[in-house]
Every structure is written in C-alpha cells, then in structure tokens.
Amino acid sequence: MFIKRTTAIKSSDITDETIYKNRRQFMQSTLGLGMAVATTGSLSTLFLPNTAQALTQEELPALTATKNETLSLTGEDLTSFDAATTYNNFYEFGMDKSDPAAYASKLKTRPWSIAVTGEVAKPGHLDIEDILKGFALEERIYRLRCVEGWSMVIPWIGFSLSALLKRFEPTGNAKFVEFETLQRPEEMLGQKSRVLQWPYREGLRIDEAMHPLTMLSVGLYGRMLPNQNGAPLRLVVPWKYGFKSIKSIVKINLLETQPVSTWERSAPSEYGFYSNVNPNVPHPRWSQARERRIGDFFKRDTLMFNGYEEQVASLYSGMDLKKNF
Ligand SMILES: Nc1nc2c(c(=O)[nH]1)N[C@H]1C(S)=C(S)[C@@H](COP(=O)(O)O)O[C@H]1N2
Ligand SMILES: [Mo]
C-alpha cells in the first residue's frame, strides 16, 4: 500500500543490492548521455538523478479523475514522469534537485489534515481522506515554470482551490490567502538547516485564489502525488513562478492584510509577492526572457503569464507589473 510504502522506507531498509542496481542504472544513463544527445538531441537523461528511494509510476496508487479539456494546455508534449518526480525543488528535503526524490519518503502523509482559519465564517479542519472523497477530481495539463529558468508540462490531478475555500465561507474581510507547509524536521531533514525560515509560507490575493485555474493538487500522471511533489496536497498556480506552488500544505489562513511569503522574506529585492511569470521583468541576477523545457535541448521564449495571459491578465489591469513583481 502507498501509505505503508512511502512511510516505511528508510535508508536503512534499502538493501545494498537495490542501491547497487540504482547506481548502476544511473551510471549507465550518465555514460549513455553523449550518445542520447547525439542521436535525439534530448537532454532528459541529465534530469534523472538519484532515484534510489523514489517510487515508480506503477508503484504509486492509481487515482481516477475526469479530464478538464477547457483548462488544459493542448499540443504540448508532457514532461516524462521520471523527470517530473526526480528533478524537484522542495527545500524541506535539501537544496539539490535530487534531494526530494532521495529523502521525501521519510515524510508521513497520513494522518493529515488541513486547517482553514482566519477570515472565514466557518473555520475548521478537513481530513485528506475527506478531501479525496469530497471533491470532484479533475486532470488538468498545466505548464509550470521555475524562476530558475526551466519549465515542465504536467497532467495534475486535483480541483480548484475556490471549491475548498467556499466551504469555509470567506468573510468580506478576506482579501488574501496564506498557505503553510508542514514543519516536522525529524521527517523533513532540510528543516534542520536554516536556508529558509520554516514553515514555508506562500500567499495569494483572494481573486487569484478564487481563479478557476488555481488548483489544489493531490496527484499527477493518473497517480497519487509522490512525496517529493508535495503529497498529500499542494498548490499549483500555473501563471506564477514555481515557488508560489507550495507543497504539503497543513494550513490555509484567510487574511485582511497581505502576508509575507517565505521567498519574499528571504530576499525581498529578488522575490515579490506577485511573482507572475513575466519575460519583461528580469530577476535582479538573471533574465527571465527564455526557459528550457525539461527534456529539450534548445531554450524557448518565456510567455507572458506563462502563456495564461488570456485567462489572468484582467486580474492585474492597471497594475504596474515592474513595481508589483
Ligand atoms: N514547501 C515547499 N513548496 C515548494 C518548494 C519548497 O521548497 N518547499 N519549492 C517550490 C519551487 S521553487 C518549485 S519550482 C516547485 C516545484 O514543484 P515540482 O517539484 O512538483 O515540480 O515547488 C514549489 N513548492
Ligand atoms: Mo522554482
């Protein structure tokens, strides 16, 4: 079972033989890199680091969902399952792209409940099992672009955040929504370091949070969400830089005043509250004009609002997006 497997595997449980096999596979793919690039022009093998403890697609429990064609991208190749689940940012497990896949199996994702507090008429909790049963799950193909300059196209499973928020009846004072990740350093080993202020926090304006594209995700590629991708529940906001899409959420707090997100707190001159994907506003240390789709060799132009301009530009009409970066 998923819950047992993901929580029970410790590094001490992995046999020497498994480690040996995975190393061998990794070495083979690394050694084969020159050939792969020469013949297919693909760099995807570069994005397959240590997978010793990551579950394969077949090992994750299946999750059924209705395809939402309206909200899905069309005509784009999907990023491979392996790349999407082994090349991750999840600083709670370390700073390397391979750390989440290697260490996130230590995280216990059951029992799990999400607290909804603040400016709501009916504050309370929702258990993850009730969320899985209580919301109509949809598959939506979204593009997600990291502020570091790479992007992915992933078939997420989940539902609009607005459906969950409405159950708690936001008050007229609810102008912003703040999200919080679990803080449990015994399982999230990266939290023993002070690279960021824990718990990881993110925020949205209420209209951004209520936008139908803004998704709470519980799965990907027809499966339950792997721990390294933010199990059991994470946000996906496709027109904003990837760090806004906070993982492993335990708290949603509605506020009258704008909250300060983790990245904003750590480097306010580099990361703003909005963090909309914008090729015209460079990060102070690098351009945001182009990006590399994982698996591609050549870079491509980054699109305004990550390609979701038609759907979301009206949220920002009249705003100076260079000032509100
Ligand atoms: N709690 C938490 N959420 C997080 C992060 C993190 O370090 N901690 N990293 C963010 C960043 S920088 C990106 S690009 C995306 C990556 O999501 P993925 O690994 O599922 O592609 O998760 C975001 N959510
Ligand atoms: Mo990112």
PDB file of C-alpha atoms in Angstrom, residues 90-324:
ATOM      1  CA  PHE A  90      11.483  21.036  -2.110  1.00  0.00           C
ATOM      2  CA  TYR A  91      13.943  22.684   0.280  1.00  0.00           C
ATOM      3  CA  GLU A  92      12.450  20.861   3.272  1.00  0.00           C
ATOM      4  CA  PHE A  93      14.398  17.858   1.952  1.00  0.00           C
ATOM      5  CA  GLY A  94      17.543  19.615   0.791  1.00  0.00           C
ATOM      6  CA  MET A  95      18.708  22.065  -1.831  1.00  0.00           C
ATOM      7  CA  ASP A  96      19.735  19.734  -4.647  1.00  0.00           C
ATOM      8  CA  LYS A  97      17.231  18.819  -7.330  1.00  0.00           C
ATOM      9  CA  SER A  98      17.791  15.149  -6.474  1.00  0.00           C
ATOM     10  CA  ASP A  99      17.298  15.541  -2.697  1.00  0.00           C
ATOM     11  CA  PRO A 100      13.464  15.435  -2.629  1.00  0.00           C
ATOM     12  CA  ALA A 101      13.287  12.136  -4.541  1.00  0.00           C
ATOM     13  CA  ALA A 102      16.019  10.712  -2.321  1.00  0.00           C
ATOM     14  CA  TYR A 103      14.705  11.827   1.088  1.00  0.00           C
ATOM     15  CA  ALA A 104      10.985  12.630   0.902  1.00  0.00           C
ATOM     16  CA  SER A 105       9.974   9.014   1.553  1.00  0.00           C
ATOM     17  CA  LYS A 106      10.645   9.792   5.238  1.00  0.00           C
ATOM     18  CA  LEU A 107       7.610  12.093   5.319  1.00  0.00           C
ATOM     19  CA  LYS A 108       4.464  10.561   6.860  1.00  0.00           C
ATOM     20  CA  THR A 109       1.492  11.801   4.862  1.00  0.00           C
ATOM     21  CA  ARG A 110      -1.167  10.033   6.994  1.00  0.00           C
ATOM     22  CA  PRO A 111      -2.918  11.062   9.117  1.00  0.00           C
ATOM     23  CA  TRP A 112      -3.069  14.522   7.524  1.00  0.00           C
ATOM     24  CA  SER A 113      -5.492  17.378   7.939  1.00  0.00           C
ATOM     25  CA  ILE A 114      -5.643  20.925   6.664  1.00  0.00           C
ATOM     26  CA  ALA A 115      -6.726  23.743   8.970  1.00  0.00           C
ATOM     27  CA  VAL A 116      -8.670  26.643   7.449  1.00  0.00           C
ATOM     28  CA  THR A 117      -8.602  29.702   9.702  1.00  0.00           C
ATOM     29  CA  GLY A 118      -8.858  33.484   9.818  1.00  0.00           C
ATOM     30  CA  GLU A 119     -11.426  35.488   7.872  1.00  0.00           C
ATOM     31  CA  VAL A 120     -13.960  32.677   7.338  1.00  0.00           C
ATOM     32  CA  ALA A 121     -17.436  32.243   8.802  1.00  0.00           C
ATOM     33  CA  LYS A 122     -16.805  28.548   9.463  1.00  0.00           C
ATOM     34  CA  PRO A 123     -13.186  27.877  10.436  1.00  0.00           C
ATOM     35  CA  GLY A 124     -12.239  24.215  10.770  1.00  0.00           C
ATOM     36  CA  HIS A 125     -10.271  21.230   9.517  1.00  0.00           C
ATOM     37  CA  LEU A 126     -10.515  18.938   6.537  1.00  0.00           C
ATOM     38  CA  ASP A 127      -9.016  15.458   6.610  1.00  0.00           C
ATOM     39  CA  ILE A 128      -7.133  14.406   3.474  1.00  0.00           C
ATOM     40  CA  GLU A 129      -9.337  11.288   3.099  1.00  0.00           C
ATOM     41  CA  ASP A 130     -12.446  13.502   3.080  1.00  0.00           C
ATOM     42  CA  ILE A 131     -10.801  15.792   0.537  1.00  0.00           C
ATOM     43  CA  LEU A 132     -10.058  12.822  -1.749  1.00  0.00           C
ATOM     44  CA  LYS A 133     -13.703  11.692  -1.484  1.00  0.00           C
ATOM     45  CA  GLY A 134     -15.382  15.079  -1.230  1.00  0.00           C
ATOM     46  CA  PHE A 135     -14.146  16.978  -4.271  1.00  0.00           C
ATOM     47  CA  ALA A 136     -14.609  16.023  -7.932  1.00  0.00           C
ATOM     48  CA  LEU A 137     -11.081  15.243  -9.088  1.00  0.00           C
ATOM     49  CA  GLU A 138     -10.030  16.588 -12.477  1.00  0.00           C
ATOM     50  CA  GLU A 139      -6.963  16.043 -14.614  1.00  0.00           C
ATOM     51  CA  ARG A 140      -5.573  19.308 -15.964  1.00  0.00           C
ATOM     52  CA  ILE A 141      -2.466  19.650 -18.089  1.00  0.00           C
ATOM     53  CA  TYR A 142      -0.620  22.731 -16.835  1.00  0.00           C
ATOM     54  CA  ARG A 143       2.708  24.289 -17.649  1.00  0.00           C
ATOM     55  CA  LEU A 144       4.762  25.252 -14.582  1.00  0.00           C
ATOM     56  CA  ARG A 145       7.871  27.432 -14.864  1.00  0.00           C
ATOM     57  CA  CYS A 146      10.531  27.706 -12.182  1.00  0.00           C
ATOM     58  CA  VAL A 147      12.132  31.098 -11.545  1.00  0.00           C
ATOM     59  CA  GLU A 148      15.454  29.309 -12.195  1.00  0.00           C
ATOM     60  CA  GLY A 149      14.599  29.105 -15.901  1.00  0.00           C
ATOM     61  CA  TRP A 150      13.217  25.612 -16.528  1.00  0.00           C
ATOM     62  CA  SER A 151       9.667  24.504 -17.127  1.00  0.00           C
ATOM     63  CA  MET A 152       7.545  21.361 -17.201  1.00  0.00           C
ATOM     64  CA  VAL A 153       4.183  20.284 -18.606  1.00  0.00           C
ATOM     65  CA  ILE A 154       2.397  18.004 -16.168  1.00  0.00           C
ATOM     66  CA  PRO A 155      -1.009  16.278 -16.011  1.00  0.00           C
ATOM     67  CA  TRP A 156      -2.006  17.299 -12.477  1.00  0.00           C
ATOM     68  CA  ILE A 157      -4.985  15.788 -10.630  1.00  0.00           C
ATOM     69  CA  GLY A 158      -6.984  17.943  -8.253  1.00  0.00           C
ATOM     70  CA  PHE A 159      -9.664  20.616  -8.100  1.00  0.00           C
ATOM     71  CA  SER A 160      -9.980  24.388  -7.979  1.00  0.00           C
ATOM     72  CA  LEU A 161      -8.927  25.908  -4.653  1.00  0.00           C
ATOM     73  CA  SER A 162     -12.102  28.026  -4.803  1.00  0.00           C
ATOM     74  CA  ALA A 163     -14.246  24.892  -4.248  1.00  0.00           C
ATOM     75  CA  LEU A 164     -12.496  24.247  -0.934  1.00  0.00           C
ATOM     76  CA  LEU A 165     -12.435  27.877   0.203  1.00  0.00           C
ATOM     77  CA  LYS A 166     -16.172  28.303  -0.424  1.00  0.00           C
ATOM     78  CA  ARG A 167     -16.975  25.542   2.080  1.00  0.00           C
ATOM     79  CA  PHE A 168     -15.461  27.664   4.851  1.00  0.00           C
ATOM     80  CA  GLU A 169     -17.331  30.798   3.754  1.00  0.00           C
ATOM     81  CA  PRO A 170     -14.739  33.583   3.427  1.00  0.00           C
ATOM     82  CA  THR A 171     -15.916  36.837   5.039  1.00  0.00           C
ATOM     83  CA  GLY A 172     -15.953  40.255   3.353  1.00  0.00           C
ATOM     84  CA  ASN A 173     -12.615  40.974   5.058  1.00  0.00           C
ATOM     85  CA  ALA A 174     -10.840  38.084   3.346  1.00  0.00           C
ATOM     86  CA  LYS A 175      -8.523  39.906   0.928  1.00  0.00           C
ATOM     87  CA  PHE A 176      -5.591  37.441   0.932  1.00  0.00           C
ATOM     88  CA  VAL A 177      -4.939  33.742   1.454  1.00  0.00           C
ATOM     89  CA  GLU A 178      -1.846  32.450   3.224  1.00  0.00           C
ATOM     90  CA  PHE A 179      -0.631  28.842   2.933  1.00  0.00           C
ATOM     91  CA  GLU A 180       1.695  26.929   5.215  1.00  0.00           C
ATOM     92  CA  THR A 181       3.698  23.730   4.719  1.00  0.00           C
ATOM     93  CA  LEU A 182       4.172  21.120   7.439  1.00  0.00           C
ATOM     94  CA  GLN A 183       7.056  21.701   9.858  1.00  0.00           C
ATOM     95  CA  ARG A 184       8.470  18.388  11.062  1.00  0.00           C
ATOM     96  CA  PRO A 185      12.293  18.380  10.955  1.00  0.00           C
ATOM     97  CA  GLU A 186      12.564  14.712  12.005  1.00  0.00           C
ATOM     98  CA  GLU A 187      10.949  13.823   8.676  1.00  0.00           C
ATOM     99  CA  MET A 188      11.866  16.884   6.652  1.00  0.00           C
ATOM    100  CA  LEU A 189      15.600  16.794   7.106  1.00  0.00           C
ATOM    101  CA  GLY A 190      16.255  20.032   5.231  1.00  0.00           C
ATOM    102  CA  GLN A 191      14.397  21.872   8.012  1.00  0.00           C
ATOM    103  CA  LYS A 192      17.368  21.208  10.283  1.00  0.00           C
ATOM    104  CA  SER A 193      19.183  23.812   8.205  1.00  0.00           C
ATOM    105  CA  ARG A 194      18.265  27.492   8.242  1.00  0.00           C
ATOM    106  CA  VAL A 195      18.429  28.122   4.483  1.00  0.00           C
ATOM    107  CA  LEU A 196      14.827  29.353   4.690  1.00  0.00           C
ATOM    108  CA  GLN A 197      12.524  30.348   7.505  1.00  0.00           C
ATOM    109  CA  TRP A 198      10.294  27.372   8.349  1.00  0.00           C
ATOM    110  CA  PRO A 199       7.494  26.623   7.902  1.00  0.00           C
ATOM    111  CA  TYR A 200       7.495  27.502   4.202  1.00  0.00           C
ATOM    112  CA  ARG A 201       4.742  30.043   3.543  1.00  0.00           C
ATOM    113  CA  GLU A 202       3.094  31.407   0.428  1.00  0.00           C
ATOM    114  CA  GLY A 203       0.256  33.763  -0.322  1.00  0.00           C
ATOM    115  CA  LEU A 204      -2.234  34.832  -2.969  1.00  0.00           C
ATOM    116  CA  ARG A 205      -4.663  37.686  -3.330  1.00  0.00           C
ATOM    117  CA  ILE A 206      -8.245  36.457  -2.850  1.00  0.00           C
ATOM    118  CA  ASP A 207      -9.158  36.916  -6.540  1.00  0.00           C
ATOM    119  CA  GLU A 208      -6.071  34.936  -7.571  1.00  0.00           C
ATOM    120  CA  ALA A 209      -7.011  32.230  -5.087  1.00  0.00           C
ATOM    121  CA  MET A 210     -10.579  32.084  -6.426  1.00  0.00           C
ATOM    122  CA  HIS A 211      -9.484  31.925 -10.086  1.00  0.00           C
ATOM    123  CA  PRO A 212     -10.564  28.580 -11.608  1.00  0.00           C
ATOM    124  CA  LEU A 213      -7.000  27.842 -12.815  1.00  0.00           C
ATOM    125  CA  THR A 214      -5.676  27.928  -9.234  1.00  0.00           C
ATOM    126  CA  MET A 215      -5.583  24.297  -8.259  1.00  0.00           C
ATOM    127  CA  LEU A 216      -5.110  22.150  -5.201  1.00  0.00           C
ATOM    128  CA  SER A 217      -3.389  19.036  -6.462  1.00  0.00           C
ATOM    129  CA  VAL A 218      -3.478  15.541  -4.948  1.00  0.00           C
ATOM    130  CA  GLY A 219      -1.987  13.621  -7.866  1.00  0.00           C
ATOM    131  CA  LEU A 220      -0.199  13.554 -11.197  1.00  0.00           C
ATOM    132  CA  TYR A 221       0.050  11.210 -14.193  1.00  0.00           C
ATOM    133  CA  GLY A 222      -3.005   9.233 -13.023  1.00  0.00           C
ATOM    134  CA  ARG A 223      -1.420   8.514  -9.622  1.00  0.00           C
ATOM    135  CA  MET A 224      -1.404   9.828  -6.071  1.00  0.00           C
ATOM    136  CA  LEU A 225       1.053  12.670  -5.582  1.00  0.00           C
ATOM    137  CA  PRO A 226       4.552  11.368  -4.752  1.00  0.00           C
ATOM    138  CA  ASN A 227       6.010  12.911  -1.574  1.00  0.00           C
ATOM    139  CA  GLN A 228       8.698  14.817  -3.481  1.00  0.00           C
ATOM    140  CA  ASN A 229       5.970  16.609  -5.473  1.00  0.00           C
ATOM    141  CA  GLY A 230       4.168  17.793  -2.342  1.00  0.00           C
ATOM    142  CA  ALA A 231       1.984  14.953  -1.025  1.00  0.00           C
ATOM    143  CA  PRO A 232      -0.665  14.761   0.082  1.00  0.00           C
ATOM    144  CA  LEU A 233      -1.866  18.177  -1.123  1.00  0.00           C
ATOM    145  CA  ARG A 234      -0.116  21.097  -2.842  1.00  0.00           C
ATOM    146  CA  LEU A 235      -0.996  24.243  -4.708  1.00  0.00           C
ATOM    147  CA  VAL A 236      -0.479  24.695  -8.459  1.00  0.00           C
ATOM    148  CA  VAL A 237      -0.700  28.275  -9.784  1.00  0.00           C
ATOM    149  CA  PRO A 238       0.410  27.952 -13.406  1.00  0.00           C
ATOM    150  CA  TRP A 239       0.870  31.654 -14.287  1.00  0.00           C
ATOM    151  CA  LYS A 240       3.239  32.296 -11.372  1.00  0.00           C
ATOM    152  CA  TYR A 241       6.812  31.165 -10.763  1.00  0.00           C
ATOM    153  CA  GLY A 242       7.015  27.638  -9.353  1.00  0.00           C
ATOM    154  CA  PHE A 243       7.850  28.660  -5.787  1.00  0.00           C
ATOM    155  CA  LYS A 244       4.307  30.013  -5.329  1.00  0.00           C
ATOM    156  CA  SER A 245       3.029  26.436  -5.791  1.00  0.00           C
ATOM    157  CA  ILE A 246       3.545  25.458  -2.152  1.00  0.00           C
ATOM    158  CA  LYS A 247       3.766  21.763  -1.257  1.00  0.00           C
ATOM    159  CA  SER A 248       2.482  19.547   1.584  1.00  0.00           C
ATOM    160  CA  ILE A 249       0.027  22.138   2.923  1.00  0.00           C
ATOM    161  CA  VAL A 250      -1.272  21.933   6.517  1.00  0.00           C
ATOM    162  CA  LYS A 251      -2.788  25.378   6.948  1.00  0.00           C
ATOM    163  CA  ILE A 252      -4.794  27.874   4.891  1.00  0.00           C
ATOM    164  CA  ASN A 253      -5.308  31.217   6.603  1.00  0.00           C
ATOM    165  CA  LEU A 254      -7.534  33.971   5.182  1.00  0.00           C
ATOM    166  CA  LEU A 255      -6.359  37.487   5.942  1.00  0.00           C
ATOM    167  CA  GLU A 256      -7.313  41.110   5.508  1.00  0.00           C
ATOM    168  CA  THR A 257      -3.699  42.232   5.006  1.00  0.00           C
ATOM    169  CA  GLN A 258      -1.087  40.976   2.553  1.00  0.00           C
ATOM    170  CA  PRO A 259       1.041  38.181   4.057  1.00  0.00           C
ATOM    171  CA  VAL A 260       4.823  37.892   3.585  1.00  0.00           C
ATOM    172  CA  SER A 261       5.882  34.773   1.722  1.00  0.00           C
ATOM    173  CA  THR A 262       8.994  32.778   2.570  1.00  0.00           C
ATOM    174  CA  TRP A 263      10.957  33.836  -0.515  1.00  0.00           C
ATOM    175  CA  GLU A 264       9.947  37.449  -0.121  1.00  0.00           C
ATOM    176  CA  ARG A 265      11.202  37.350   3.457  1.00  0.00           C
ATOM    177  CA  SER A 266      14.483  35.708   2.481  1.00  0.00           C
ATOM    178  CA  ALA A 267      15.283  38.110  -0.406  1.00  0.00           C
ATOM    179  CA  PRO A 268      12.742  40.936  -0.817  1.00  0.00           C
ATOM    180  CA  SER A 269      14.632  42.580  -3.674  1.00  0.00           C
ATOM    181  CA  GLU A 270      14.562  39.331  -5.684  1.00  0.00           C
ATOM    182  CA  TYR A 271      11.155  37.807  -4.952  1.00  0.00           C
ATOM    183  CA  GLY A 272       7.968  39.822  -4.794  1.00  0.00           C
ATOM    184  CA  PHE A 273       4.549  38.856  -3.517  1.00  0.00           C
ATOM    185  CA  TYR A 274       3.066  38.505  -7.013  1.00  0.00           C
ATOM    186  CA  SER A 275       5.823  36.612  -8.829  1.00  0.00           C
ATOM    187  CA  ASN A 276       3.831  36.380 -12.024  1.00  0.00           C
ATOM    188  CA  VAL A 277       5.818  34.808 -14.846  1.00  0.00           C
ATOM    189  CA  ASN A 278       6.956  37.840 -16.849  1.00  0.00           C
ATOM    190  CA  PRO A 279       9.649  37.714 -19.549  1.00  0.00           C
ATOM    191  CA  ASN A 280       9.907  41.541 -19.436  1.00  0.00           C
ATOM    192  CA  VAL A 281      10.925  41.748 -15.779  1.00  0.00           C
ATOM    193  CA  PRO A 282      14.319  40.144 -15.170  1.00  0.00           C
ATOM    194  CA  HIS A 283      15.250  38.661 -11.821  1.00  0.00           C
ATOM    195  CA  PRO A 284      17.969  41.035 -10.477  1.00  0.00           C
ATOM    196  CA  ARG A 285      20.595  38.372 -11.160  1.00  0.00           C
ATOM    197  CA  TRP A 286      19.372  36.809 -14.416  1.00  0.00           C
ATOM    198  CA  SER A 287      16.991  37.243 -17.354  1.00  0.00           C
ATOM    199  CA  GLN A 288      13.527  35.665 -17.363  1.00  0.00           C
ATOM    200  CA  ALA A 289      13.125  36.048 -21.136  1.00  0.00           C
ATOM    201  CA  ARG A 290      13.789  32.404 -22.001  1.00  0.00           C
ATOM    202  CA  GLU A 291      13.413  28.988 -20.456  1.00  0.00           C
ATOM    203  CA  ARG A 292      14.410  25.382 -21.010  1.00  0.00           C
ATOM    204  CA  ARG A 293      11.607  22.860 -21.102  1.00  0.00           C
ATOM    205  CA  ILE A 294      12.923  19.812 -19.282  1.00  0.00           C
ATOM    206  CA  GLY A 295      13.910  17.250 -21.882  1.00  0.00           C
ATOM    207  CA  ASP A 296      14.592  19.875 -24.561  1.00  0.00           C
ATOM    208  CA  PHE A 297      17.993  20.886 -25.829  1.00  0.00           C
ATOM    209  CA  PHE A 298      17.144  24.377 -27.040  1.00  0.00           C
ATOM    210  CA  LYS A 299      15.626  27.135 -24.939  1.00  0.00           C
ATOM    211  CA  ARG A 300      12.340  28.760 -25.894  1.00  0.00           C
ATOM    212  CA  ASP A 301      10.846  32.179 -25.234  1.00  0.00           C
ATOM    213  CA  THR A 302       9.015  32.579 -21.945  1.00  0.00           C
ATOM    214  CA  LEU A 303       5.428  33.713 -22.448  1.00  0.00           C
ATOM    215  CA  MET A 304       3.682  36.500 -20.527  1.00  0.00           C
ATOM    216  CA  PHE A 305       1.911  34.974 -17.517  1.00  0.00           C
ATOM    217  CA  ASN A 306       3.496  31.682 -18.611  1.00  0.00           C
ATOM    218  CA  GLY A 307       1.048  31.520 -21.529  1.00  0.00           C
ATOM    219  CA  TYR A 308      -2.064  32.121 -19.420  1.00  0.00           C
ATOM    220  CA  GLU A 309      -2.360  35.795 -20.359  1.00  0.00           C
ATOM    221  CA  GLU A 310      -5.839  35.463 -21.855  1.00  0.00           C
ATOM    222  CA  GLN A 311      -7.198  33.919 -18.654  1.00  0.00           C
ATOM    223  CA  VAL A 312      -5.468  36.001 -15.983  1.00  0.00           C
ATOM    224  CA  ALA A 313      -4.292  39.374 -17.371  1.00  0.00           C
ATOM    225  CA  SER A 314      -7.528  41.061 -16.243  1.00  0.00           C
ATOM    226  CA  LEU A 315      -6.629  40.332 -12.598  1.00  0.00           C
ATOM    227  CA  TYR A 316      -3.806  42.854 -12.955  1.00  0.00           C
ATOM    228  CA  SER A 317      -5.310  45.563 -15.142  1.00  0.00           C
ATOM    229  CA  GLY A 318      -3.996  48.955 -14.115  1.00  0.00           C
ATOM    230  CA  MET A 319      -1.152  47.492 -12.073  1.00  0.00           C
ATOM    231  CA  ASP A 320       2.496  48.271 -12.778  1.00  0.00           C
ATOM    232  CA  LEU A 321       3.928  44.767 -13.091  1.00  0.00           C
ATOM    233  CA  LYS A 322       7.523  46.018 -12.852  1.00  0.00           C
ATOM    234  CA  LYS A 323       6.742  47.506  -9.448  1.00  0.00           C
ATOM    235  CA  ASN A 324       4.497  44.650  -8.376  1.00  0.00           C
TER     236      ASN A 324
END
